[in-house]
Every structure is written in C-alpha cells, then in structure tokens.
Tab-separated table of C-alpha atoms in Angstrom:
chain	number	residue	atom	x	y	z
M	1	MET	CA	62.682	36.312	-34.520
M	2	LEU	CA	66.230	35.144	-32.870
M	3	LYS	CA	67.610	38.526	-34.291
M	4	GLN	CA	64.359	40.521	-31.978
M	5	LEU	CA	64.959	38.274	-29.238
M	6	PHE	CA	68.326	39.150	-29.170
M	7	LEU	CA	67.960	42.839	-29.232
M	8	LEU	CA	64.876	42.494	-26.533
M	9	VAL	CA	67.077	41.100	-23.820
M	10	PHE	CA	69.985	43.378	-24.638
M	11	SER	CA	68.128	46.288	-24.361
M	12	THR	CA	65.987	45.175	-21.188
M	13	THR	CA	69.406	44.484	-19.224
M	14	LEU	CA	70.705	47.921	-20.723
M	15	CYS	CA	67.596	49.516	-19.223
M	16	TYR	CA	67.882	47.854	-16.120
M	17	THR	CA	71.465	48.776	-15.709
M	18	SER	CA	70.646	52.634	-16.599
M	19	TRP	CA	67.832	51.867	-13.657
M	20	THR	CA	70.168	51.445	-10.700
M	21	GLN	CA	72.774	54.655	-11.602
M	22	THR	CA	71.975	57.976	-10.570
M	23	THR	CA	69.469	59.429	-12.670
M	24	SER	CA	70.382	62.824	-12.582
M	25	SER	CA	73.093	65.494	-12.434
M	26	SER	CA	71.428	69.069	-12.154
M	27	PRO	CA	71.729	71.795	-9.938
M	28	TYR	CA	68.378	72.909	-11.038
M	29	SER	CA	66.943	69.765	-9.207
M	30	THR	CA	67.814	71.080	-5.825
M	31	THR	CA	64.409	72.343	-5.658
M	32	GLY	CA	60.880	70.210	-4.914
M	33	ILE	CA	61.021	66.513	-5.739
M	34	GLY	CA	63.595	67.106	-8.596
M	35	GLU	CA	63.060	67.605	-12.596
M	36	GLU	CA	60.235	66.345	-13.734
M	37	GLY	CA	59.837	63.954	-16.682
M	38	ALA	CA	62.254	61.257	-17.761
M	39	LEU	CA	65.023	61.484	-20.169
M	40	PRO	CA	63.772	62.376	-24.046
M	41	GLU	CA	62.436	59.088	-26.087
M	42	ALA	CA	64.800	58.556	-28.998
M	43	GLN	CA	61.501	58.513	-31.483
M	44	PHE	CA	60.489	61.751	-30.194
M	45	GLY	CA	63.795	63.373	-28.908
M	46	GLY	CA	65.016	64.088	-32.879
M	47	ILE	CA	61.498	66.453	-33.577
M	48	GLY	CA	62.055	68.645	-30.741
M	49	ASN	CA	60.552	66.344	-28.279
M	50	ILE	CA	57.040	66.158	-29.594
M	51	SER	CA	55.234	63.616	-27.713
M	52	SER	CA	51.509	64.528	-27.662
M	53	ILE	CA	50.634	64.000	-31.572
M	54	VAL	CA	49.616	60.712	-33.097
M	55	PHE	CA	50.956	60.457	-36.413
M	56	ASP	CA	52.762	57.211	-36.815
M	57	SER	CA	51.330	53.503	-35.835
M	58	THR	CA	54.826	52.007	-35.742
M	59	LEU	CA	55.617	54.070	-32.642
M	60	ILE	CA	54.566	53.746	-29.198
M	61	ASN	CA	52.975	57.133	-27.584
M	62	THR	CA	52.408	56.891	-23.921
M	63	TYR	CA	52.161	60.354	-23.589
M	64	ASN	CA	48.955	60.485	-25.405
M	65	PRO	CA	47.000	57.343	-24.322
M	66	ALA	CA	44.670	58.033	-27.463
M	67	SER	CA	47.490	56.506	-29.537
M	68	TYR	CA	46.912	52.790	-28.306
M	69	SER	CA	43.659	52.495	-30.113
M	70	LEU	CA	45.462	53.744	-33.834
M	71	LEU	CA	48.019	50.750	-34.056
M	72	SER	CA	48.245	48.803	-36.766
M	73	PHE	CA	45.892	45.600	-36.197
M	74	GLY	CA	47.780	42.686	-35.045
M	75	GLN	CA	50.923	44.643	-34.733
M	76	PRO	CA	51.640	44.858	-30.314
M	77	LEU	CA	54.935	46.875	-30.121
M	78	PHE	CA	57.592	46.789	-27.168
M	79	SER	CA	59.843	49.580	-26.358
M	80	VAL	CA	62.626	50.076	-24.525
M	81	GLY	CA	65.092	53.304	-24.369
M	82	VAL	CA	68.089	55.048	-22.626
M	83	ALA	CA	69.285	58.160	-22.592
M	84	SER	CA	72.503	60.381	-21.510
M	85	LYS	CA	72.482	64.161	-21.073
M	86	PHE	CA	76.243	66.158	-20.598
M	87	SER	CA	76.062	69.102	-19.224
M	88	ASN	CA	78.891	72.351	-18.755
M	89	TYR	CA	77.607	74.629	-15.765
M	90	SER	CA	79.220	77.922	-15.658
M	91	ASN	CA	78.611	81.601	-14.293
M	92	ASP	CA	81.330	84.587	-13.962
M	93	LEU	CA	82.966	82.450	-11.149
M	94	GLY	CA	83.669	79.168	-12.534
M	95	SER	CA	82.536	76.429	-14.550
M	96	PHE	CA	81.897	72.560	-13.771
M	97	LYS	CA	80.278	69.583	-15.563
M	98	GLY	CA	77.498	67.022	-14.770
M	99	LYS	CA	76.239	63.711	-16.779
M	100	THR	CA	73.174	62.026	-16.300
M	101	THR	CA	72.433	58.566	-17.524
M	102	GLY	CA	69.422	56.818	-17.342
M	103	ILE	CA	65.989	54.790	-18.747
M	104	SER	CA	63.476	56.845	-21.264
M	105	ASN	CA	61.086	54.435	-21.104
M	106	ILE	CA	59.891	50.322	-21.106
M	107	THR	CA	56.666	50.213	-22.633
M	108	MET	CA	53.925	48.281	-24.888
M	109	ALA	CA	51.366	48.369	-26.602
M	110	ILE	CA	48.773	45.933	-27.531
M	111	PRO	CA	45.992	46.905	-30.057
M	112	ILE	CA	42.281	45.217	-29.292
M	113	GLY	CA	40.011	44.527	-32.077
M	114	LYS	CA	39.596	47.424	-34.682
M	115	ARG	CA	38.746	50.595	-32.342
M	116	PHE	CA	40.208	49.637	-28.689
M	117	GLY	CA	43.804	49.390	-27.222
M	118	ILE	CA	45.786	48.836	-23.999
M	119	GLY	CA	49.139	50.413	-23.225
M	120	LEU	CA	51.563	49.722	-20.183
M	121	GLY	CA	54.662	50.727	-18.902
M	122	LEU	CA	57.332	51.900	-16.422
M	123	LYS	CA	59.356	55.176	-16.717
M	124	PRO	CA	60.922	58.033	-14.600
M	125	PHE	CA	58.661	60.844	-13.193
M	126	THR	CA	61.084	63.202	-11.302
M	127	ARG	CA	64.502	62.727	-10.624
M	128	LYS	CA	67.118	64.628	-8.457
M	129	GLY	CA	70.849	64.707	-8.270
M	130	TYR	CA	73.361	67.089	-7.571
M	131	ASN	CA	76.452	67.832	-5.082
M	132	LEU	CA	77.384	71.468	-4.566
M	133	SER	CA	79.782	73.517	-1.897
M	134	GLN	CA	80.109	76.701	-0.420
M	135	ARG	CA	83.053	77.661	1.615
M	136	SER	CA	82.411	80.868	4.514
M	137	TYR	CA	85.049	82.925	6.155
M	138	ALA	CA	84.833	84.009	9.625
M	139	TYR	CA	87.906	85.441	11.388
M	140	ASP	CA	90.839	82.831	11.309
M	141	ASP	CA	88.767	79.504	10.504
M	142	SER	CA	86.667	79.092	7.593
M	143	THR	CA	83.208	77.022	7.152
M	144	THR	CA	82.433	74.458	4.228
M	145	PHE	CA	79.165	73.739	3.544
M	146	ASN	CA	78.120	70.827	1.305
M	147	TYR	CA	74.466	70.283	-0.503
M	148	GLN	CA	73.726	67.046	-1.994
M	149	GLY	CA	70.409	65.309	-3.281
M	150	PHE	CA	69.514	62.191	-5.190
M	151	GLY	CA	67.079	59.582	-5.677
M	152	SER	CA	64.006	59.496	-8.230
M	153	THR	CA	60.459	58.972	-8.334
M	154	ASN	CA	58.867	56.091	-11.198
M	155	LEU	CA	55.628	55.623	-12.746
M	156	LEU	CA	54.049	52.594	-13.314
M	157	PHE	CA	50.945	52.232	-15.401
M	158	VAL	CA	48.173	51.192	-18.000
M	159	GLY	CA	46.048	53.013	-20.026
M	160	LEU	CA	43.055	52.324	-22.303
M	161	ALA	CA	42.194	54.031	-25.591
M	162	TYR	CA	38.785	53.997	-27.628
M	163	SER	CA	38.462	55.099	-31.485
M	164	ILE	CA	35.061	56.911	-31.206
M	165	ILE	CA	35.067	57.654	-35.260
M	166	LYS	CA	37.083	55.406	-37.239
M	167	SER	CA	36.225	55.836	-40.921
M	168	GLU	CA	38.111	55.922	-44.178
M	169	ARG	CA	38.890	59.516	-44.019
M	170	SER	CA	38.632	60.489	-40.181
M	171	THR	CA	39.835	58.978	-36.733
M	172	LEU	CA	38.785	60.473	-33.235
M	173	SER	CA	40.004	58.320	-30.424
M	174	VAL	CA	40.200	58.850	-26.711
M	175	GLY	CA	42.266	57.564	-23.849
M	176	ALA	CA	43.275	57.603	-20.157
M	177	ASN	CA	46.496	56.456	-18.432
M	178	LEU	CA	45.858	55.549	-14.604
M	179	GLY	CA	49.377	55.029	-12.793
M	180	TYR	CA	51.065	54.132	-9.625
M	181	LEU	CA	53.988	56.843	-8.584
M	182	PHE	CA	56.642	55.757	-6.087
M	183	GLY	CA	59.868	56.663	-5.229
M	184	SER	CA	62.202	58.570	-2.759
M	185	VAL	CA	64.389	61.861	-2.800
M	186	THR	CA	66.739	63.435	-0.409
M	187	ASN	CA	68.299	66.472	0.392
M	188	GLN	CA	71.103	66.392	2.288
M	189	ARG	CA	73.226	69.598	3.659
M	190	SER	CA	76.149	69.440	5.968
M	191	SER	CA	78.469	71.969	7.489
M	192	VAL	CA	82.034	71.668	8.698
M	193	PHE	CA	84.781	73.780	10.413
M	194	ASP	CA	87.950	73.129	8.453
M	195	ALA	CA	89.757	73.246	11.356
M	196	SER	CA	87.697	70.103	12.857
M	197	SER	CA	87.104	68.471	9.557
M	198	PRO	CA	85.506	65.929	8.676
M	199	ALA	CA	83.256	66.510	12.092
M	200	GLY	CA	80.272	68.704	11.952
M	201	GLY	CA	76.760	68.938	11.580
M	202	VAL	CA	74.086	67.361	9.105
M	203	ASP	CA	70.632	68.542	8.149
M	204	LEU	CA	68.919	65.314	6.356
M	205	SER	CA	65.104	65.350	4.875
M	206	THR	CA	63.745	62.443	3.099
M	207	TYR	CA	60.525	62.444	1.150
M	208	ARG	CA	58.927	59.308	0.659
M	209	LEU	CA	55.782	59.013	-2.243
M	210	LYS	CA	53.243	57.065	-3.166
M	211	SER	CA	50.269	57.915	-5.281
M	212	LEU	CA	47.989	57.306	-7.857
M	213	TYR	CA	48.356	59.077	-10.971
M	214	TYR	CA	46.019	60.043	-14.341
M	215	SER	CA	45.961	61.405	-17.610
M	216	PHE	CA	43.551	62.107	-20.641
M	217	GLY	CA	44.244	62.198	-24.252
M	218	VAL	CA	42.523	62.778	-27.447
M	219	ASN	CA	43.770	62.813	-31.001
M	220	TYR	CA	41.923	63.647	-34.161
M	221	GLN	CA	43.325	62.533	-37.864
M	222	ARG	CA	41.809	63.543	-41.249
M	223	PHE	CA	42.885	63.348	-44.530
M	224	LEU	CA	42.072	65.887	-46.436
M	225	ASP	CA	42.001	64.909	-50.041
M	226	PHE	CA	40.309	61.654	-51.474
M	227	ASP	CA	43.649	59.726	-52.618
M	228	LYS	CA	45.044	60.396	-48.728
M	229	ARG	CA	48.077	62.386	-49.575
M	230	GLN	CA	47.438	65.147	-47.058
M	231	GLN	CA	46.570	64.509	-43.749
M	232	LEU	CA	45.734	66.950	-40.596
M	233	PHE	CA	46.741	66.102	-36.992
M	234	ILE	CA	45.328	67.388	-34.100
M	235	SER	CA	45.528	66.086	-30.238
M	236	ALA	CA	45.698	67.128	-26.670
M	237	VAL	CA	46.652	65.716	-23.312
M	238	TYR	CA	45.805	66.632	-19.906
M	239	THR	CA	46.972	66.235	-16.465
M	240	PRO	CA	45.219	67.101	-13.448
M	241	GLN	CA	46.817	68.659	-10.503
M	242	ILE	CA	47.273	65.756	-7.849
M	243	SER	CA	48.065	65.343	-4.377
M	244	ILE	CA	51.116	62.863	-3.712
M	245	ASN	CA	50.470	61.227	-0.395
M	246	SER	CA	54.031	61.455	1.183
M	247	TYR	CA	55.896	60.859	4.496
M	248	LEU	CA	58.778	63.091	5.416
M	249	ASP	CA	61.609	61.936	7.801
M	250	TYR	CA	63.758	64.897	8.897
M	251	GLY	CA	66.886	64.557	10.915
M	252	LEU	CA	69.530	67.310	12.472
M	253	TYR	CA	72.750	65.414	13.761
M	254	TYR	CA	76.285	65.965	14.910
M	255	ALA	CA	78.444	63.496	12.937
M	256	LYS	CA	82.000	62.571	13.630
M	257	ASP	CA	82.191	62.463	9.798
M	258	VAL	CA	79.535	64.079	7.793
M	259	ASN	CA	80.484	61.784	4.684
M	260	ASN	CA	79.859	58.704	6.541
M	261	GLN	CA	76.049	58.321	7.832
M	262	LEU	CA	77.244	55.467	10.440
M	263	SER	CA	78.866	58.491	12.241
M	264	TYR	CA	75.500	60.321	12.950
M	265	THR	CA	75.699	59.388	16.446
M	266	ASP	CA	74.208	62.712	18.331
M	267	THR	CA	70.800	63.543	17.364
M	268	VAL	CA	69.582	67.290	17.908
M	269	SER	CA	66.389	66.740	15.836
M	270	TYR	CA	64.532	64.066	14.546
M	271	ILE	CA	60.555	63.375	12.977
M	272	ASP	CA	59.989	60.142	11.452
M	273	ASN	CA	56.888	59.473	9.049
M	274	ASN	CA	55.576	62.788	9.150
M	275	LYS	CA	52.870	62.032	7.051
M	276	GLY	CA	51.841	64.987	4.556
M	277	LYS	CA	50.721	65.720	0.828
M	278	ILE	CA	52.680	67.189	-2.113
M	279	VAL	CA	50.615	68.623	-4.497
M	280	PHE	CA	51.858	68.694	-7.930
M	281	PRO	CA	50.864	71.193	-10.672
M	282	SER	CA	48.583	69.919	-13.657
M	283	LYS	CA	49.834	69.856	-17.348
M	284	GLN	CA	48.545	70.660	-20.729
M	285	THR	CA	49.738	69.915	-23.909
M	286	ILE	CA	48.297	70.848	-27.332
M	287	GLY	CA	49.546	69.890	-30.782
M	288	ALA	CA	49.095	69.798	-34.323
M	289	GLY	CA	50.270	68.459	-37.309
M	290	TYR	CA	50.438	67.843	-41.420
M	291	THR	CA	51.758	65.668	-43.453
M	292	PHE	CA	51.978	65.419	-47.115
M	293	THR	CA	52.571	62.977	-50.203
M	294	PRO	CA	53.196	63.572	-53.828
M	295	ASN	CA	51.134	62.239	-56.143
M	296	THR	CA	53.268	59.773	-58.130
M	297	SER	CA	50.564	58.176	-60.618
M	298	LYS	CA	52.286	59.549	-63.423
M	299	TYR	CA	55.534	58.827	-62.799
M	300	PRO	CA	55.272	55.394	-61.411
M	301	ASP	CA	59.226	54.908	-61.172
M	302	LYS	CA	59.318	58.248	-58.832
M	303	ALA	CA	59.898	57.604	-54.957
M	304	LYS	CA	56.738	58.471	-52.812
M	305	TYR	CA	58.265	60.118	-50.144
M	306	GLN	CA	56.390	61.675	-46.895
M	307	LEU	CA	56.864	65.325	-45.106
M	308	GLY	CA	55.694	65.851	-42.024
M	309	ILE	CA	55.351	69.072	-39.722
M	310	PHE	CA	54.567	69.275	-36.297
M	311	ALA	CA	53.822	71.978	-33.551
M	312	GLU	CA	53.362	71.487	-29.928
M	313	VAL	CA	53.001	73.509	-26.737
M	314	THR	CA	53.270	72.470	-22.940
M	315	MET	CA	51.956	74.305	-19.992
M	316	MET	CA	52.271	73.669	-16.309
M	317	GLN	CA	51.029	75.476	-13.228
M	318	TRP	CA	54.265	75.232	-11.077
M	319	LYS	CA	53.100	78.186	-9.189
M	320	THR	CA	50.662	75.491	-7.511
M	321	TYR	CA	53.124	73.192	-6.235
M	322	GLU	CA	53.168	72.826	-2.423
M	323	GLU	CA	54.750	70.611	0.132
M	324	GLN	CA	51.968	70.358	3.262
M	325	PHE	CA	53.655	68.606	6.262
M	326	GLY	CA	52.413	70.746	8.917
M	327	ALA	CA	54.991	73.222	10.422
M	328	HIS	CA	57.146	72.104	7.427
M	329	THR	CA	54.646	73.084	5.073
M	330	ASN	CA	56.515	74.895	2.098
M	331	ASN	CA	54.306	76.074	-1.040
M	332	ASN	CA	57.744	77.605	-3.224
M	333	ASN	CA	56.179	80.128	-4.646
M	334	ASP	CA	59.264	82.446	-4.530
M	335	VAL	CA	61.039	79.010	-6.353
M	336	PHE	CA	58.597	77.924	-9.279
M	337	SER	CA	57.048	79.829	-12.070
M	338	ASN	CA	54.294	78.431	-14.325
M	339	THR	CA	55.948	77.036	-17.815
M	340	PHE	CA	55.253	77.604	-21.115
M	341	VAL	CA	57.440	75.669	-23.580
M	342	SER	CA	56.985	75.460	-27.824
M	343	LYS	CA	58.315	72.721	-30.119
M	344	LEU	CA	58.631	72.641	-33.511
M	345	GLY	CA	59.698	69.342	-35.524
M	346	MET	CA	60.008	67.759	-39.230
M	347	GLN	CA	59.969	64.228	-40.513
M	348	PHE	CA	61.104	63.114	-43.775
M	349	ILE	CA	60.691	59.760	-45.043
M	350	PRO	CA	62.382	59.479	-48.748
M	351	ASN	CA	59.927	56.071	-49.651
M	352	ILE	CA	57.075	55.330	-47.597
M	353	ASP	CA	55.863	52.442	-50.285
M	354	PRO	CA	56.758	48.960	-49.143
M	355	THR	CA	56.422	47.541	-52.806
M	356	LYS	CA	58.604	49.838	-54.421
M	357	LYS	CA	61.204	47.897	-56.255
M	358	SER	CA	62.263	50.182	-58.583
M	359	LYS	CA	66.222	50.550	-59.695
M	360	GLY	CA	68.330	52.437	-57.311
M	361	MET	CA	65.585	52.054	-54.229
M	362	LYS	CA	67.974	51.394	-51.503
M	363	TYR	CA	67.679	51.029	-47.450
M	364	PHE	CA	68.563	54.572	-46.767
M	365	SER	CA	65.241	55.800	-48.463
M	366	LYS	CA	63.335	53.696	-45.926
M	367	ILE	CA	64.802	55.440	-42.852
M	368	LYS	CA	62.957	58.240	-41.135
M	369	TYR	CA	64.971	61.707	-40.618
M	370	ARG	CA	63.969	64.325	-38.052
M	371	ILE	CA	65.234	67.417	-37.323
M	372	GLY	CA	63.310	69.936	-34.616
M	373	GLY	CA	63.915	72.315	-31.541
M	374	GLN	CA	62.441	73.835	-28.753
M	375	TYR	CA	61.911	77.095	-26.834
M	376	GLY	CA	60.334	77.957	-23.351
M	377	TYR	CA	60.644	78.688	-19.592
M	378	LEU	CA	61.780	76.648	-17.093
M	379	PRO	CA	60.202	76.276	-13.614
M	380	ASN	CA	63.218	77.503	-11.597
M	381	SER	CA	64.430	80.964	-11.148
M	382	ILE	CA	67.652	82.432	-10.110
M	383	ASN	CA	67.814	86.006	-8.355
M	384	GLY	CA	64.315	86.062	-9.378
M	385	ARG	CA	65.020	85.251	-12.998
M	386	GLN	CA	63.332	82.831	-14.625
M	387	LEU	CA	65.267	79.673	-16.538
M	388	LYS	CA	65.058	80.057	-20.005
M	389	THR	CA	65.367	76.780	-22.321
M	390	THR	CA	66.581	76.586	-25.876
M	391	ALA	CA	67.826	73.104	-27.836
M	392	VAL	CA	67.900	71.840	-31.411
M	393	THR	CA	67.424	68.352	-32.319
M	394	ALA	CA	68.252	65.502	-35.075
M	395	GLY	CA	67.395	62.394	-34.772
M	396	LEU	CA	67.042	58.969	-37.590
M	397	GLY	CA	64.539	55.821	-37.281
M	398	PHE	CA	65.997	52.647	-39.078
M	399	PRO	CA	63.256	50.227	-39.948
M	400	PHE	CA	63.732	46.338	-39.851
M	401	LEU	CA	62.947	45.603	-43.725
M	402	SER	CA	64.081	42.190	-43.571
M	403	GLN	CA	61.599	40.969	-40.778
M	404	LYS	CA	58.521	42.521	-42.377
M	405	SER	CA	57.501	44.336	-39.467
M	406	ASN	CA	57.009	47.307	-37.768
M	407	SER	CA	60.433	46.766	-35.487
M	408	SER	CA	62.771	49.872	-35.422
M	409	ILE	CA	65.789	51.424	-34.166
M	410	ASN	CA	65.573	54.970	-33.340
M	411	ILE	CA	68.385	57.245	-32.245
M	412	SER	CA	68.017	61.194	-31.535
M	413	PHE	CA	70.204	63.989	-30.389
M	414	GLN	CA	69.911	67.586	-28.787
M	415	TYR	CA	71.920	70.074	-28.098
M	416	GLY	CA	70.463	73.577	-25.847
M	417	SER	CA	71.137	75.575	-23.052
M	418	ASN	CA	69.351	76.508	-19.949
M	419	GLY	CA	70.036	80.003	-18.332
M	420	THR	CA	68.684	83.407	-17.517
M	421	GLY	CA	70.779	85.353	-20.050
M	422	ASN	CA	72.698	87.093	-17.002
M	423	ALA	CA	76.479	86.166	-16.857
M	424	ALA	CA	75.919	86.100	-13.022
M	425	ASP	CA	73.699	83.512	-13.007
M	426	LEU	CA	74.395	79.713	-13.330
M	427	LYS	CA	73.720	78.594	-17.234
M	428	GLU	CA	73.858	74.974	-18.588
M	429	GLN	CA	75.074	73.991	-21.876
M	430	PHE	CA	74.120	70.621	-22.879
M	431	TYR	CA	73.886	67.814	-25.349
M	432	SER	CA	72.179	64.075	-25.051
M	433	ILE	CA	72.275	61.083	-27.004
M	434	ASN	CA	69.130	58.924	-27.173
M	435	PHE	CA	68.650	55.411	-28.201
M	436	GLY	CA	65.360	53.180	-28.456
M	437	ILE	CA	64.209	50.240	-29.755
M	438	ILE	CA	60.868	48.993	-30.840
M	439	ILE	CA	60.139	45.308	-31.402
M	440	ALA	CA	57.158	44.083	-33.346
M	441	PRO	CA	56.038	40.565	-34.516
M	442	SER	CA	56.896	39.814	-38.292
M	443	SER	CA	54.304	39.623	-40.358
M	444	TYR	CA	54.274	35.627	-40.425
M	445	GLU	CA	54.708	35.474	-36.690
M	446	ARG	CA	51.142	34.733	-34.693
M	447	TRP	CA	51.218	36.853	-31.929
M	448	PHE	CA	47.578	37.989	-30.677
M	449	LYS	CA	46.147	36.632	-33.966
M	450	LYS	CA	42.306	35.386	-33.538
M	451	TYR	CA	42.064	31.686	-35.480
M	452	LYS	CA	39.069	30.798	-37.049
M	453	LEU	CA	37.950	27.202	-37.944
M	454	ASP	CA	36.263	26.069	-41.190
C-alpha cells in the first residue's frame, strides 16, 4: 500500500505540473478553439489509440462510459497519465520544431454491486498553441506579422453505467457521461513596421467557454465457446453536437511594444463579453474486437496466452462547426472538413493464468505487449487539400504482481505524420511518449467492501 500511495502522490504531482504548462505547440490549432481531444492515454496509445472497446476490466475507459459496470467487483481503479509529443514541421521553404507536454487524464471508476458502476474525472477537451511569423516587403520598409495562440478547454465529468445483460456467456452494458466544459483560448495577431519596431498594431480575440457535455456508450461481450477461450467485443460511442455557451472579447490596439500587453495604450476597437455560441460537431465511434486463448488442458505446463485483435473507426462532422457571435459569426465551412479515422491494434499476454507457478514462468510473461496503427483524415485543410494522418504505435503494460491487485504502469510510443502529400504544404512528423499509472486496492485491502455480521 505504501508503494501505491507514493506512486499516486508522484503521478498526481506530475500531472498538476503538466497541466500548468503550455498544452499545445501546433500550427494546426490556429482555427476554431484548437485541436480536439487530449493527448493519448498510455493504456490505449499502444494499440493504435483504440478507446471505445471495453476488453479489459483492469483498465479505466472513460471514452466509453459503458465500461464502468464491467470492472472487477470490489476493485475501484484510479488512473493518472501524462504525455509528450515532439514534432518537426516542414515545407519547401524550411522547417521548425514543436513540443507538446501535458496531462492525458485524471480519472477514477468504481463498480457498484454486480451491475452498476460510476466514473469521474478531469481531462483536456481542446488545446491551442502556436507562434508563427511572416514578413512582407513594401518599398524601402518591411512589415513583420506575428500570429500567436494559447489556451485550452477542459472537461470535468461523471458517468454512470448499467449492465442490462450479465450472464455466464454474454454481457450488454450501457452508460452515459455528463460533464462540464470550461476554459478559454486566445488568438493574437500583431503587425510591426521594422523601422518602428517594437511598436505596432495588435488584434486580440479571446473565447471564454462554459457548457454542459454528454456522451453515450454501449458495449457487448460474448464468449463464442463454452470453455470461454474465444470472446467477441462490439462497442459504440456517440457524442451529440453541442452548443457551447461562449463569450468573445475582442480588441484592436496600437501598442508601443506588441510583446508587452501593458503597453496597449491606444484602443482602436473593443468589444467585451460578446455573448454567443460555438457549435461543436458530433462524434461517432464504432469498434469491434476478438480475443483468443489456447486450450492447455492437455498440456498443464504450457503457458496460457491471450491474443487480442481490435479495430475501430471514428467520425466527426466538422462541417457543422460554427462560431455564432452576431457580426463576428464564422461557420468555417471553407476551413474544416468532416473526418474519418480508422484504427487497428493487437495485444498479446504470454500468460494470463495467475496461478501458474511452473518453472521458467517469469515476470515478462505477465506483461501486456501492444502494437497498432491508425490512418485517416484531420479536419484541417491547407490550400484546399485536407490533412491526412498516419501513425504506428507500440506499448507495454506492467502489472504489480507483488500487490495481488489490478494496479499497473503503462507506457506507449507513437510515430507518425500529418500532411496533405504536397511538398508546398506544411507537413508534421512526430513521435510521442505516454506514461500512465492505474492504482487499485490489493486483495487484502478493504476498499469499498460490504461487511456482514454473523
């Protein structure tokens, strides 16, 4: 228990530090309220970022709220994670680097009885962070334009799940998350005549957002044979389109120093608390999976491994994204496109029999080995060409065998690229490292257990 407590404090401190840092460094976050979604969670990042399928009761899956009722009885789980992404952006004019470090999740799930479960947590929803410059020449002078963006929105949520069917061979669960979105993002544009630098003009727009959020999930599991060696998984998650209550603060200034907000002395135009809405697109995810375990009854000394294969597709209707602020309304139809991302992953566990004590059975046989990949389209376009995304992934799940619990440490790695395929357009090559810890009570600890009197 002392080791788990130390890891809990360490991981929470690490997450808090990451939360206070810049959450994004990507020119693709210039439009809208930033890039959608948190950085990959370590337990799912290794299998191609597949997150809707509920195939393991030792993992917290807040993407599909139906998972909360599928945890092991008496085994609540607490999870924290951080991630770092390192990018190299390039086109035919040059290249530059970017780095994103931040939290991926702080979550908890608790099984209640045999059919219910609840989940709660806090995670990023969108992130914005960029710093771009452009120089324009006119006669004997030049003008430098600088574009900056920063900020993020976060999601605080609670969810409930119920297993409609829970038999020896089949389980059907449904669930819903209800959350609260909050945060702010800022776009800043400045222009400076080099002869009068650092004085110039500044255009500043800040969106402050707060709204309810909800999503729904379903998960079906069925053993295909009587000895439970083959299992089928089918899942779906739906997040409806939401209208986010928002306030727009807009200012156009003349500044003695465009890099010092205290020097914004002359106000050309200013709009404060312009109330409106941001229409955020709906999201649909469908997944399926299959796990296989060999029959070892004739070979008692043979390891009982498990192999799982999973696939998933995610769609978002970004064409419906709209910023509604009266005269400042922008539907972004010429910027965003609908997205479709396909994912494929595998997980291999050399030995799933916790009672296996045969000679040569080492800790490495308990580790979960994961690989995967994804391919699809991002909502952004460059010069009328939609961005494509590709990535390969790998990961490891390290169980705490000495604690006799579902606690684990998970690590995943990703390498990929985002681009249109045209050399003139901006291309991103990236790799990421994701770390997470899941903490559960040991078998001899007394968390959430009901006592009976004789």
